[in-house]
Coordinates of C-alpha atoms in Angstrom, one line a residue:
M1 CA 40.6 -40.3 122.8
R2 CA 40.3 -38.9 125.9
E3 CA 43.6 -39.8 126.6
L4 CA 45.1 -37.9 123.5
L5 CA 44.3 -34.6 125.2
P6 CA 46.5 -32.8 127.9
P7 CA 45.2 -32.1 131.4
S8 CA 43.6 -28.9 131.4
S9 CA 46.0 -27.3 133.6
D10 CA 48.4 -27.4 130.9
L11 CA 46.3 -25.6 128.4
C12 CA 46.5 -23.2 130.8
N13 CA 49.9 -23.3 131.3
L14 CA 50.9 -22.9 127.8
E15 CA 48.3 -19.8 127.0
T16 CA 50.2 -18.1 129.4
H17 CA 53.1 -19.3 127.8
E18 CA 52.1 -17.8 124.4
K19 CA 51.1 -14.6 125.6
K20 CA 54.0 -13.6 126.9
L21 CA 56.4 -15.1 124.2
A22 CA 54.0 -12.8 122.2
V23 CA 55.0 -10.2 124.2
Y24 CA 58.9 -10.8 123.6
L25 CA 58.8 -11.4 120.5
A26 CA 56.7 -8.5 118.8
P27 CA 59.7 -6.4 117.8
F28 CA 61.2 -8.7 115.9
I29 CA 57.2 -10.0 114.7
H30 CA 56.2 -6.7 113.3
G31 CA 59.3 -5.0 112.8
V32 CA 59.3 -0.7 112.1
R33 CA 55.8 -1.5 113.0
Y34 CA 56.7 -2.2 116.8
T35 CA 55.1 -0.4 119.2
S36 CA 54.8 -1.6 122.7
F37 CA 52.8 -4.3 122.0
G38 CA 52.6 -5.4 126.0
R39 CA 55.6 -2.5 127.1
H40 CA 54.1 0.3 128.9
F41 CA 56.2 3.2 128.3
T42 CA 56.0 6.6 131.0
N43 CA 53.9 8.9 129.5
L44 CA 56.3 12.1 128.5
D45 CA 54.4 14.7 131.1
K46 CA 54.9 12.0 134.0
L47 CA 59.0 12.0 133.1
K48 CA 59.2 15.7 132.8
Q49 CA 57.7 16.2 136.4
V50 CA 60.3 13.5 137.4
V51 CA 62.7 15.7 135.9
N52 CA 61.4 18.8 137.6
R53 CA 61.5 16.9 140.9
L54 CA 65.3 14.9 140.9
R55 CA 67.3 18.1 138.6
W56 CA 67.5 19.1 142.1
Y57 CA 69.2 16.7 143.9
V58 CA 71.4 15.9 141.0
Q59 CA 75.4 17.4 141.4
D60 CA 78.2 17.2 139.0
G61 CA 79.8 14.3 137.8
D62 CA 77.1 12.2 138.9
M63 CA 76.1 9.2 137.2
I64 CA 72.0 8.6 136.1
V65 CA 70.9 5.2 135.5
D66 CA 67.5 4.2 134.3
F67 CA 67.6 0.4 134.0
S68 CA 64.5 -0.3 131.9
C69 CA 64.5 2.8 129.4
G70 CA 62.0 2.0 127.4
S71 CA 62.1 4.8 124.3
N72 CA 64.7 6.1 126.8
D73 CA 63.0 9.8 126.8
F74 CA 63.7 10.3 130.6
S75 CA 67.3 10.3 129.9
C76 CA 67.2 12.5 127.0
F77 CA 64.4 15.1 129.1
M78 CA 67.3 15.0 131.9
K79 CA 70.0 15.9 130.0
E80 CA 68.6 18.8 128.7
E81 CA 67.3 20.1 132.0
L82 CA 71.0 19.0 133.5
D83 CA 72.7 21.5 131.0
S84 CA 70.3 24.1 131.1
M85 CA 71.1 24.4 134.9
G86 CA 75.1 23.6 134.1
K87 CA 75.2 20.5 135.5
R88 CA 77.3 18.0 133.8
C89 CA 76.4 13.8 134.6
Y90 CA 77.0 10.7 132.8
F91 CA 74.0 9.1 131.7
K92 CA 73.4 4.7 131.3
N93 CA 70.6 3.7 129.7
Y94 CA 69.6 -0.1 129.6
D95 CA 67.1 -2.8 128.0
I96 CA 66.4 -5.9 126.5
I97 CA 65.1 -4.5 123.3
Q98 CA 66.3 -1.6 121.1
T99 CA 65.0 1.6 121.8
R100 CA 64.1 4.7 119.3
N101 CA 66.5 6.7 120.7
D102 CA 69.7 5.9 121.7
F103 CA 71.3 8.4 123.8
N104 CA 74.0 6.4 126.2
F105 CA 71.9 3.5 125.6
E106 CA 72.8 0.0 126.0
K107 CA 71.0 -3.0 125.0
K108 CA 71.7 -5.0 127.7
D109 CA 70.3 -7.0 131.0
W110 CA 69.9 -4.8 134.1
M111 CA 70.4 -7.9 136.2
T112 CA 74.2 -8.5 133.7
V113 CA 75.0 -5.0 134.9
G114 CA 78.4 -5.4 137.1
A115 CA 79.5 -2.7 139.9
E116 CA 82.5 -2.0 137.6
E117 CA 80.0 -0.8 135.1
L118 CA 79.0 2.1 136.9
S119 CA 79.8 5.1 139.3
E120 CA 80.2 4.5 143.0
G121 CA 77.4 5.1 144.8
S122 CA 77.8 8.4 146.2
K123 CA 77.7 9.7 142.6
L124 CA 75.0 7.3 141.3
I125 CA 71.2 8.0 140.7
I126 CA 69.1 4.4 139.8
G127 CA 66.2 4.1 139.0
L128 CA 62.9 5.2 137.3
N129 CA 60.1 2.5 135.9
P130 CA 61.1 -1.0 135.9
P131 CA 58.3 -3.5 134.1
F132 CA 56.6 -4.9 136.7
G133 CA 55.8 -8.9 135.7
V134 CA 53.4 -10.5 137.8
Q135 CA 52.6 -9.4 141.0
A136 CA 55.5 -6.9 140.8
S137 CA 57.9 -9.8 140.7
L138 CA 59.8 -8.1 138.1
A139 CA 59.8 -4.8 139.6
N140 CA 61.4 -6.1 142.6
Q141 CA 64.2 -8.0 141.2
F142 CA 65.2 -4.4 139.2
I143 CA 64.8 -2.7 142.2
N144 CA 66.6 -4.8 144.8
K145 CA 69.8 -5.5 141.7
A146 CA 69.7 -1.2 142.2
L147 CA 69.9 -1.6 145.6
T148 CA 73.0 -3.6 145.5
F149 CA 74.7 -0.8 143.9
W150 CA 74.4 1.7 147.3
P151 CA 73.0 4.5 145.0
K152 CA 72.6 7.9 146.5
L153 CA 69.2 7.8 145.5
G154 CA 67.4 4.8 143.6

C-alpha cells in the first residue's frame, strides 16, 4: 500500500500547481462572474494619484505603455487628463486576459512585444503595476523587458 502514494514533496508541488492553475483558468471557469481570482488591480484612487504626478513628464507624441493593464483603467484616466492639458499621445495596453475596457488594448503577453511595435525610447513611457509572482520574479522579468526598449520613463 505504501508504494502507491507519491512522496510528500510531489503532493506539495501538485497542490501549488493546482492553485496557480485555478488563478489562470478562473476567467474561463467563472465567465461573466469573474472578478479578479488572484489578480490584484491597483486601487482607482492610487491610479489617479499616479496620473496626477506623471502627467507633467508626458509630452505631445509620447507613447504610454501599460505592460500588464489589468482592468485598463490607468490609460483611460491618463488620456482624459492629457486631453484636458492639450497633450496628444499614443497608448498601448497589454495583458494576457481580456480586460473589461478595451481602450487601445491588445491581448498579448508583454514578453513577446517587439521594439517595432513601440515608439523609440525618447518618446516611450512604460510601466505601472506588473504581476509580482513568487519573490517578485515576474515583476523583475516585466521590468527587465521594459528596460530593453530604453524608455525615457519606466
